[in-house]
Amino acid sequence: MFGDDWVSIPARNAREPFLGCPCERNVRSLDGMTANVTPDTGVPLVVMRDVQKHYGDFQALTDIDLSVARGEVVVVIGPSGSGKSTLCRTINRLETITSGTIEIDGQPLPEEGAALARLRSDVGMVFQSFNLFAHLTILENVTLGPIRVRGLKRAEADELARGLLRRVGVEHQAEKYPAQLSGGQQQRVAIARSLAMKPKLMLFDEPTSALDPEMINEVLDTMVELAEEGMTMVVVTHEMGFARKAAHRVVFMADGEIVEVAEPEEFFTNPRSSRAQDFLSKLLTN
Amino acid sequence: MNTLIQTFLSGTWGTLSLFGVTLIGCLIGGTLLAAMRVSPIPVLRGASAAYVNVVRNTPLTLVMFFCVFGLPYLDIRFGSTAAMNSFVLANIALIAYTSCFVAETLRSGIATVPVGQAEAARAIGLSFTQVLSFIVLPQAFRTVLPPLGSVIIAMLKNTSIASAFNNRELISAMRGAIEVRGDIVIPLLLATALVYLALALVIGRVFDLLERKLVILR
């Protein structure tokens, strides 16, 4: 179920433990050098307070209280139908909420309109089904946002995009169309497309769930690199190896509620709630 | 013989003029109607749906009567000459009518664009109009090229109705020719049919080429 080298890795390899309050920590940058990332200890980047979400009579999210600090990587796990994707999608208002408040960078989420579009441009999102624009080349997929939203010139946007494509390892596919790429490559392009907006926060909604097993690692590697560079990330995933390796906190959800929040090591070795114990035991017997 | 050919040539030119103006107009009008139909603003959605349902279900001849007699009644006239006025009025009627069919065709194409792509586009900060014009409509147009070709060919043939409203085009040219040469009615009818056939085949071919050139890999 997991890529082989994802299960045995000790929690948060190469990083200091991270306890709720973000403080200076060491991270390994792409070239293996150690860089100091000092997350802002002020206002958290994302604050969800008392969030409720209904689909008709069905309550998809109940009493959600969660904040994400700058530079923090929060992994959301839980059985299917537990509301993890819904939670992720409410953060950039792809799903509206019934009540409660969501603030990003101290600002409440605006109503649909120009202000919301501006906010979304600062919040990257990676989807389970990649959602690359089928009629545009890989390069155009990445440059669309910078050109149309950020107002970059085509040449600048191309340079930015090629750099990002190189970074995620698909620079040789720039002139191809999405359908000509493998799932793993498409998902890495989708990550590059989000990064091109220079987001403050990245949301990952089950980014590896639609991938063949041999392609999962290439996407997770890219995500781990991002985490190590200090990107603030909310990741909905079933990849426990990623949670152990890159997460500062694990949020366990069931039936639309947050059941348990813990550091990965703590969560995987000593889950407090019976729901989490049950969930983890099912994963291990798989 | 020469005058006959002359008559048909000027008739064909008249048909092509009506066709050209209406083609541009109905693509713009149809796109606007389709965009309104999928917009987040309920008033626009309702207005578009109401317009399409009323005009699409009215015979084109009646639409033309409304334009030709209704607009002058409101003191709206176009151009300095009667011929120009008739030409513009016929185009307005054709555009008003054909836009409905373009809009409905396009709407079926919009439905084929995976909703995730629109979400991804919104997630990078594109506005509704940008999502529509850069992501959804370009793909919708490509998907509906074959049925859109049929709509445009139907529109070509519908320009013939303008002949009843003081326009020079193929049918009125044919009627003029028959008045002069009543002895060769059948060949004149066949000749007219041949011109329409040739024009329609060219349109079909253009759409085939576009389809092949713009195909989207999925």
Coordinates of C-alpha atoms in Angstrom, one line a residue:
Chain A
M1 CA 0.0 0.0 0.0
F2 CA 2.8 2.5 0.8
G3 CA 5.9 2.9 -1.3
D4 CA 8.5 0.7 0.4
D5 CA 10.8 3.5 1.8
W6 CA 7.8 5.4 3.2
V7 CA 6.9 3.1 6.1
S8 CA 10.2 2.5 7.8
I9 CA 11.3 6.1 7.9
P10 CA 11.6 7.5 11.4
A11 CA 9.2 10.4 12.1
R12 CA 10.3 13.8 10.8
N13 CA 13.7 12.7 9.6
A14 CA 16.3 15.5 9.5
R15 CA 14.1 18.0 11.4
E16 CA 13.6 19.1 14.9
P17 CA 10.4 18.1 16.6
F18 CA 7.7 20.6 16.2
L19 CA 5.4 21.5 19.1
G20 CA 2.3 23.5 18.3
C21 CA 4.2 26.8 18.7
P22 CA 6.4 27.3 15.7
C23 CA 9.9 28.3 16.5
E24 CA 13.2 28.4 14.6
R25 CA 14.0 25.0 13.1
N26 CA 16.5 23.5 10.8
V27 CA 15.4 22.3 7.4
R28 CA 17.3 20.8 4.6
S29 CA 16.9 22.7 1.4
L30 CA 16.9 21.1 -2.0
D31 CA 20.7 21.0 -2.5
G32 CA 21.2 19.3 0.9
M33 CA 22.4 22.5 2.6
T34 CA 20.9 23.3 5.9
A35 CA 18.9 26.5 6.0
N36 CA 17.3 28.2 8.9
V37 CA 13.6 28.8 8.5
T38 CA 12.1 31.0 11.1
P39 CA 8.3 30.7 11.0
D40 CA 6.3 33.7 12.1
T41 CA 5.2 33.2 15.6
G42 CA 2.5 35.8 15.3
V43 CA -1.0 35.2 13.9
P44 CA -1.4 31.7 12.6
L45 CA -1.8 31.5 8.8
V46 CA -5.1 29.6 8.9
V47 CA -7.6 29.7 11.7
M48 CA -10.9 27.8 11.6
R49 CA -13.3 28.4 14.4
D50 CA -16.4 26.5 15.1
V51 CA -16.9 25.5 11.5
Q52 CA -20.0 23.6 10.6
K53 CA -20.9 22.4 7.1
H54 CA -24.1 20.8 6.0
Y55 CA -25.2 19.1 2.8
G56 CA -29.0 19.3 3.3
D57 CA -29.6 17.2 6.4
F58 CA -26.2 15.6 6.4
Q59 CA -23.6 17.3 8.5
A60 CA -20.2 17.0 6.8
L61 CA -18.2 19.0 9.2
T62 CA -19.0 19.4 12.9
D63 CA -17.3 21.9 15.4
I64 CA -14.1 22.2 13.5
D65 CA -11.4 24.3 15.3
L66 CA -8.0 24.2 13.8
S67 CA -5.2 26.6 13.2
V68 CA -2.2 26.2 11.1
A69 CA 1.0 28.2 11.8
R70 CA 3.3 29.6 9.2
G71 CA 5.7 27.0 8.0
E72 CA 3.7 24.2 9.6
V73 CA 2.8 21.0 7.8
V74 CA -0.5 19.5 8.9
V75 CA -1.5 16.1 7.7
V76 CA -5.2 15.3 7.8
I77 CA -6.1 11.6 7.9
G78 CA -9.1 9.5 8.6
P79 CA -11.5 7.0 7.0
S80 CA -13.2 7.9 3.8
G81 CA -16.3 10.0 4.3
S82 CA -14.8 11.5 7.4
G83 CA -14.8 15.1 5.9
K84 CA -11.1 15.5 5.3
S85 CA -11.4 16.6 1.7
T86 CA -14.4 18.9 2.6
L87 CA -12.3 20.5 5.3
C88 CA -9.4 21.0 2.9
R89 CA -11.7 22.6 0.3
T90 CA -13.4 25.0 2.7
I91 CA -10.0 26.7 3.3
N92 CA -10.0 28.3 -0.1
R93 CA -13.8 28.3 -0.2
L94 CA -14.3 25.8 -3.0
E95 CA -16.8 24.5 -0.4
T96 CA -18.8 27.1 1.5
I97 CA -19.5 26.6 5.2
T98 CA -22.8 26.7 7.0
S99 CA -21.5 28.6 10.0
G100 CA -18.3 29.4 11.8
T101 CA -15.3 31.4 10.6
I102 CA -12.2 30.8 8.6
E103 CA -9.4 33.3 8.5
I104 CA -6.4 33.2 6.3
D105 CA -3.5 35.5 7.3
G106 CA -5.9 37.3 9.7
Q107 CA -8.5 38.0 7.1
P108 CA -11.9 36.3 7.1
L109 CA -12.6 34.4 3.8
P110 CA -14.4 36.9 1.5
E111 CA -17.6 36.2 -0.4
E112 CA -17.3 35.0 -4.0
G113 CA -15.8 37.8 -6.1
A114 CA -12.6 39.7 -6.7
A115 CA -11.4 39.6 -3.1
L116 CA -11.9 35.8 -3.0
A117 CA -10.0 35.4 -6.3
R118 CA -7.1 37.4 -4.9
L119 CA -7.0 35.3 -1.8
R120 CA -7.2 32.1 -3.8
S121 CA -4.2 33.2 -5.8
D122 CA -2.2 33.1 -2.6
V123 CA -3.4 29.6 -1.7
G124 CA -2.2 26.8 -3.8
M125 CA -4.3 23.7 -4.3
V126 CA -3.4 20.3 -5.6
F127 CA -6.3 17.9 -6.4
Q128 CA -6.6 14.2 -6.4
S129 CA -7.4 14.2 -10.1
F130 CA -4.6 16.7 -11.1
N131 CA -7.1 18.9 -13.0
L132 CA -4.6 20.1 -15.5
F133 CA -6.1 22.2 -18.3
A134 CA -6.5 19.7 -21.1
H135 CA -6.3 22.1 -24.0
L136 CA -3.1 23.9 -22.8
T137 CA 0.5 22.6 -22.9
I138 CA 2.3 21.9 -19.7
L139 CA 4.1 25.2 -19.9
E140 CA 0.8 27.1 -20.6
N141 CA -0.8 25.3 -17.6
V142 CA 1.9 26.8 -15.4
T143 CA 2.1 30.2 -16.9
L144 CA -1.7 30.9 -17.1
G145 CA -2.0 32.1 -13.5
P146 CA 1.2 34.2 -13.5
I147 CA 0.2 35.9 -16.7
R148 CA -3.6 36.4 -16.1
V149 CA -3.7 36.8 -12.4
R150 CA -0.2 38.2 -11.5
G151 CA 0.2 40.2 -14.7
L152 CA 3.6 38.8 -15.6
K153 CA 4.9 39.2 -19.2
R154 CA 4.9 36.0 -21.2
A155 CA 8.7 35.8 -21.2
E156 CA 9.0 36.2 -17.4
A157 CA 6.2 33.7 -16.8
D158 CA 7.9 31.2 -19.2
E159 CA 11.2 31.6 -17.3
L160 CA 9.4 31.1 -13.9
A161 CA 7.5 28.1 -15.2
R162 CA 10.5 26.4 -16.8
G163 CA 12.4 26.8 -13.5
L164 CA 9.5 25.2 -11.6
L165 CA 9.1 22.4 -14.1
R166 CA 12.8 21.7 -13.8
R167 CA 12.4 21.6 -10.0
V168 CA 9.6 19.0 -10.1
G169 CA 11.5 17.1 -12.8
V170 CA 9.2 17.5 -15.9
E171 CA 11.1 20.2 -17.8
H172 CA 11.4 18.1 -20.9
Q173 CA 7.6 17.8 -21.1
A174 CA 7.0 21.5 -21.3
E175 CA 5.6 21.5 -24.8
K176 CA 3.4 18.4 -24.4
Y177 CA -0.2 18.2 -23.4
P178 CA -1.4 16.9 -20.1
A179 CA -2.8 13.6 -21.5
Q180 CA 0.6 12.8 -22.9
L181 CA 2.1 12.6 -19.4
S182 CA 1.9 9.9 -16.7
G183 CA -0.2 10.5 -13.6
G184 CA 2.8 11.2 -11.5
Q185 CA 4.2 13.8 -14.0
Q186 CA 0.8 15.4 -14.2
Q187 CA 0.5 15.8 -10.5
R188 CA 4.0 17.3 -10.3
V189 CA 3.0 19.8 -13.0
A190 CA -0.1 20.6 -10.9
I191 CA 2.2 21.3 -8.0
A192 CA 4.4 23.5 -10.2
R193 CA 1.2 25.3 -11.4
S194 CA 0.3 26.1 -7.8
L195 CA 3.9 27.1 -6.9
A196 CA 4.0 29.5 -9.9
M197 CA 1.6 31.7 -7.9
K198 CA 4.1 31.9 -5.1
P199 CA 1.5 30.8 -2.5
K200 CA 1.6 31.4 1.2
L201 CA -0.1 28.1 1.8
M202 CA -0.6 24.9 -0.2
L203 CA -3.6 22.6 0.1
F204 CA -3.2 19.0 -1.0
D205 CA -6.4 17.1 -1.4
E206 CA -5.4 13.4 -1.6
P207 CA -2.7 14.2 -4.1
T208 CA -1.5 10.6 -4.5
S209 CA -4.8 8.7 -4.3
A210 CA -5.3 8.6 -8.1
L211 CA -1.8 7.4 -8.8
D212 CA -0.3 4.1 -9.6
P213 CA 1.9 2.8 -6.7
E214 CA 5.1 3.3 -8.6
M215 CA 4.3 7.0 -9.2
I216 CA 3.3 7.8 -5.6
N217 CA 6.9 8.3 -4.4
E218 CA 7.9 10.8 -7.1
V219 CA 5.0 13.1 -6.0
L220 CA 5.6 12.6 -2.3
D221 CA 9.3 13.4 -2.8
T222 CA 8.3 16.7 -4.3
M223 CA 6.0 17.4 -1.4
V224 CA 8.7 16.5 1.2
E225 CA 11.1 18.9 -0.5
L226 CA 8.4 21.6 -0.3
A227 CA 7.9 20.9 3.4
E228 CA 11.6 21.1 4.0
E229 CA 11.7 24.5 2.4
G230 CA 9.3 25.7 4.9
M231 CA 6.1 25.8 2.9
T232 CA 2.9 25.9 5.0
M233 CA 0.9 22.8 3.9
V234 CA -2.4 21.2 4.7
V235 CA -2.3 17.7 3.3
V236 CA -5.2 15.3 3.1
T237 CA -3.6 11.9 2.5
H238 CA -3.6 8.2 3.1
E239 CA 0.2 8.1 3.0
M240 CA 1.2 7.5 6.6
G241 CA 4.8 7.4 5.5
F242 CA 4.5 11.0 4.4
A243 CA 2.8 12.0 7.6
R244 CA 5.6 10.4 9.6
K245 CA 8.3 12.0 7.5
A246 CA 7.1 15.5 6.9
A247 CA 4.2 16.4 9.2
H248 CA 4.4 18.6 12.3
R249 CA 1.0 17.6 13.4
V250 CA -1.5 14.9 12.4
V251 CA -5.2 15.7 12.5
F252 CA -7.3 12.6 12.7
M253 CA -10.9 13.0 11.5
A254 CA -13.9 10.7 11.7
D255 CA -17.6 11.5 10.9
G256 CA -16.9 15.1 10.2
E257 CA -15.2 15.8 13.5
I258 CA -11.6 16.3 14.5
V259 CA -11.1 13.4 16.9
E260 CA -7.4 13.7 17.7
V261 CA -4.5 16.1 17.0
A262 CA -1.0 14.9 17.7
E263 CA 2.5 14.9 16.6
P264 CA 3.1 12.1 14.1
E265 CA 5.3 10.0 16.3
E266 CA 2.9 10.3 19.2
F267 CA -0.1 9.6 17.0
F268 CA 1.3 6.5 15.2
T269 CA 2.8 4.9 18.3
N270 CA 0.3 5.9 20.9
P271 CA -3.0 7.0 19.6
R272 CA -5.3 8.2 22.4
S273 CA -8.8 7.8 20.8
S274 CA -10.3 4.4 20.2
R275 CA -11.4 5.6 16.7
A276 CA -7.7 6.3 15.8
Q277 CA -6.6 3.1 17.3
D278 CA -9.2 1.2 15.3
F279 CA -8.2 3.1 12.1
L280 CA -4.5 2.5 12.5
S281 CA -4.9 -1.2 13.3
K282 CA -6.9 -1.6 10.1
L283 CA -4.1 0.1 8.1
L284 CA -1.5 -2.2 9.6
T285 CA -3.4 -5.4 8.9
N286 CA -3.7 -4.4 5.2
Chain B
M1 CA -26.8 33.2 -70.4
N2 CA -24.3 35.8 -69.2
T3 CA -27.0 37.8 -67.5
L4 CA -28.2 34.6 -65.8
I5 CA -24.8 33.9 -64.4
Q6 CA -24.5 37.5 -63.4
T7 CA -27.8 37.2 -61.5
F8 CA -26.7 34.1 -59.7
L9 CA -23.3 35.5 -58.8
S10 CA -24.9 38.6 -57.2
G11 CA -27.4 36.4 -55.5
T12 CA -24.6 34.2 -54.1
W13 CA -22.8 37.3 -53.0
G14 CA -26.0 38.4 -51.2
T15 CA -26.3 35.0 -49.4
L16 CA -22.6 35.1 -48.4
S17 CA -23.0 38.6 -47.0
L18 CA -25.9 37.6 -44.9
F19 CA -24.1 34.4 -43.9
G20 CA -20.9 36.2 -42.9
V21 CA -22.4 38.9 -40.8
T22 CA -24.8 36.5 -39.1
L23 CA -22.0 34.0 -38.5
I24 CA -19.9 36.5 -36.5
G25 CA -23.0 37.9 -34.8
C26 CA -24.5 34.5 -33.8
L27 CA -21.1 33.2 -32.4
I28 CA -20.8 36.3 -30.2
G29 CA -24.5 36.2 -29.2
G30 CA -24.5 32.5 -28.6
T31 CA -21.4 32.7 -26.5
L32 CA -22.9 35.5 -24.4
L33 CA -26.1 33.6 -23.9
A34 CA -24.3 30.5 -22.9
A35 CA -22.1 32.4 -20.5
M36 CA -25.1 34.1 -18.9
R37 CA -26.7 30.7 -18.6
V38 CA -23.9 29.2 -16.5
S39 CA -23.1 32.4 -14.6
P40 CA -23.5 32.6 -10.8
I41 CA -26.0 35.5 -11.2
P42 CA -29.6 34.1 -11.1
V43 CA -31.0 37.1 -13.0
L44 CA -28.6 36.5 -16.0
R45 CA -29.3 32.8 -15.9
G46 CA -33.1 33.4 -16.0
A47 CA -32.9 36.0 -18.7
S48 CA -30.8 33.8 -20.9
A49 CA -33.0 30.8 -20.4
A50 CA -36.2 32.8 -21.1
Y51 CA -34.7 34.4 -24.2
V52 CA -33.5 31.1 -25.7
N53 CA -36.8 29.4 -24.9
V54 CA -38.9 32.1 -26.5
V55 CA -36.9 32.9 -29.6
R56 CA -35.8 29.3 -30.3
N57 CA -39.5 28.3 -30.4
T58 CA -40.6 31.1 -32.7
P59 CA -40.5 30.4 -36.5
L60 CA -37.7 32.4 -38.1
T61 CA -40.2 33.9 -40.5
L62 CA -42.0 35.4 -37.6
V63 CA -38.8 36.6 -36.0
M64 CA -38.1 38.4 -39.3
F65 CA -41.6 39.9 -39.4
F66 CA -41.0 41.3 -35.9
C67 CA -37.7 42.8 -37.0
V68 CA -38.8 44.1 -40.4
F69 CA -42.1 45.6 -39.2
G70 CA -41.5 46.0 -35.4
L71 CA -38.2 47.9 -35.5
P72 CA -39.2 50.5 -38.1
Y73 CA -42.4 51.0 -36.0
L74 CA -40.2 52.0 -33.1
D75 CA -38.5 54.4 -35.5
I76 CA -35.3 52.3 -35.7
R77 CA -33.8 52.3 -39.2
F78 CA -30.3 51.3 -40.5
G79 CA -28.3 52.7 -43.3
S80 CA -29.2 55.3 -45.9
T81 CA -30.8 53.0 -48.5
A82 CA -33.8 50.7 -48.3
A83 CA -31.6 47.8 -49.4
M84 CA -29.1 48.5 -46.6
N85 CA -32.0 48.7 -44.1
S86 CA -33.4 45.4 -45.2
F87 CA -30.0 43.8 -45.0
V88 CA -29.4 44.9 -41.5
L89 CA -32.9 43.9 -40.3
A90 CA -32.5 40.4 -41.8
N91 CA -29.2 40.0 -40.1
I92 CA -30.6 41.1 -36.8
A93 CA -33.4 38.5 -37.1
L94 CA -31.0 35.8 -38.2
I95 CA -28.5 36.6 -35.4
A96 CA -31.3 36.8 -32.8
Y97 CA -32.6 33.4 -33.9
T98 CA -29.4 31.4 -34.5
S99 CA -27.7 32.6 -31.3
C100 CA -30.2 30.5 -29.4
F101 CA -29.0 27.4 -31.2
V102 CA -25.4 28.3 -30.8
A103 CA -25.9 28.9 -27.1
E104 CA -27.7 25.6 -26.5
T105 CA -25.0 23.7 -28.5
L106 CA -22.2 25.5 -26.5
R107 CA -24.0 24.8 -23.2
S108 CA -23.8 21.0 -23.9
G109 CA -20.1 21.5 -24.6
I110 CA -19.6 23.4 -21.3
A111 CA -21.1 20.4 -19.5
T112 CA -18.4 18.2 -20.9
V113 CA -15.5 20.2 -19.4
P114 CA -14.5 18.4 -16.2
V115 CA -15.6 20.5 -13.2
G116 CA -12.3 19.9 -11.6
Q117 CA -10.5 22.0 -14.2
A118 CA -12.8 25.0 -13.4
E119 CA -12.1 24.5 -9.7
A120 CA -8.3 24.4 -10.4
A121 CA -8.7 27.6 -12.4
R122 CA -10.6 29.3 -9.6
A123 CA -8.0 27.9 -7.1
I124 CA -5.2 29.9 -8.9
G125 CA -7.3 33.0 -8.6
L126 CA -8.9 33.4 -12.0
S127 CA -12.3 35.2 -12.0
F128 CA -15.5 33.7 -13.3
T129 CA -15.1 35.5 -16.6
Q130 CA -11.4 34.3 -16.9
V131 CA -12.3 30.7 -16.0
L132 CA -15.0 30.8 -18.7
S133 CA -12.8 32.4 -21.4
F134 CA -9.5 30.7 -20.8
I135 CA -10.5 27.3 -19.6
V136 CA -14.2 26.3 -20.2
L137 CA -15.2 27.9 -23.4
P138 CA -12.1 27.0 -25.5
Q139 CA -12.7 23.4 -24.5
A140 CA -16.4 23.6 -25.0
F141 CA -16.0 25.0 -28.5
R142 CA -13.7 22.2 -29.5
T143 CA -16.1 19.6 -28.2
V144 CA -19.1 20.9 -30.0
L145 CA -17.6 21.6 -33.3
P146 CA -19.5 18.9 -35.1
P147 CA -23.0 19.9 -33.9
L148 CA -22.0 23.6 -34.2
G149 CA -21.2 22.9 -37.9
S150 CA -24.8 21.7 -38.4
V151 CA -26.2 24.8 -36.7
I152 CA -24.1 27.0 -39.0
I153 CA -25.2 25.1 -42.1
A154 CA -28.8 25.4 -41.0
M155 CA -28.2 29.1 -40.7
L156 CA -26.8 29.3 -44.2
K157 CA -30.0 27.8 -45.5
N158 CA -32.1 30.1 -43.2
T159 CA -30.7 33.2 -45.0
S160 CA -33.1 32.2 -47.8
I161 CA -36.0 33.5 -45.7
A162 CA -34.5 37.0 -46.1
S163 CA -35.5 36.8 -49.7
A164 CA -39.1 37.5 -48.6
F165 CA -38.0 40.6 -46.9
N166 CA -36.5 42.7 -49.8
N167 CA -33.0 41.2 -49.7
R168 CA -30.9 40.2 -52.7
E169 CA -29.7 36.7 -52.2
L170 CA -29.8 33.3 -54.0
I171 CA -33.5 32.7 -53.7
S172 CA -34.5 36.1 -54.9
A173 CA -32.0 35.9 -57.7
M174 CA -33.5 32.5 -58.7
R175 CA -37.0 34.0 -58.7
G176 CA -35.8 36.8 -60.9
A177 CA -34.2 34.3 -63.3
I178 CA -37.3 32.2 -63.5
E179 CA -39.4 35.3 -64.4
V180 CA -37.1 35.9 -67.3
R181 CA -36.5 32.2 -68.4
G182 CA -39.7 30.4 -67.5
D183 CA -38.7 27.7 -70.0
I184 CA -35.8 26.4 -67.9
V185 CA -37.3 26.4 -64.4
I186 CA -36.0 22.9 -63.4
P187 CA -32.4 23.7 -64.3
L188 CA -32.6 27.0 -62.5
L189 CA -33.9 25.3 -59.3
L190 CA -31.1 22.7 -59.6
A191 CA -28.5 25.4 -60.1
T192 CA -29.7 27.1 -57.0
A193 CA -29.6 23.9 -55.0
L194 CA -26.1 23.2 -56.3
V195 CA -24.9 26.6 -55.0
Y196 CA -26.3 25.9 -51.5
L197 CA -24.9 22.4 -51.6
A198 CA -21.4 23.7 -52.6
L199 CA -21.5 26.4 -49.9
A200 CA -22.7 23.9 -47.2
L201 CA -20.0 21.4 -48.2
V202 CA -17.3 24.1 -47.8
I203 CA -18.6 24.9 -44.3
G204 CA -18.7 21.3 -43.4
R205 CA -15.1 20.9 -44.6
V206 CA -13.9 23.9 -42.6
F207 CA -15.5 22.4 -39.5
D208 CA -13.8 19.1 -40.2
L209 CA -10.5 20.7 -40.5
L210 CA -11.0 22.8 -37.3
E211 CA -12.0 19.6 -35.5
R212 CA -8.9 17.8 -36.5
K213 CA -6.6 20.7 -35.8
L214 CA -8.1 21.5 -32.4
V215 CA -8.8 18.1 -31.0
I216 CA -8.2 17.9 -27.3
L217 CA -6.3 14.8 -26.0
R218 CA -8.1 13.4 -22.9

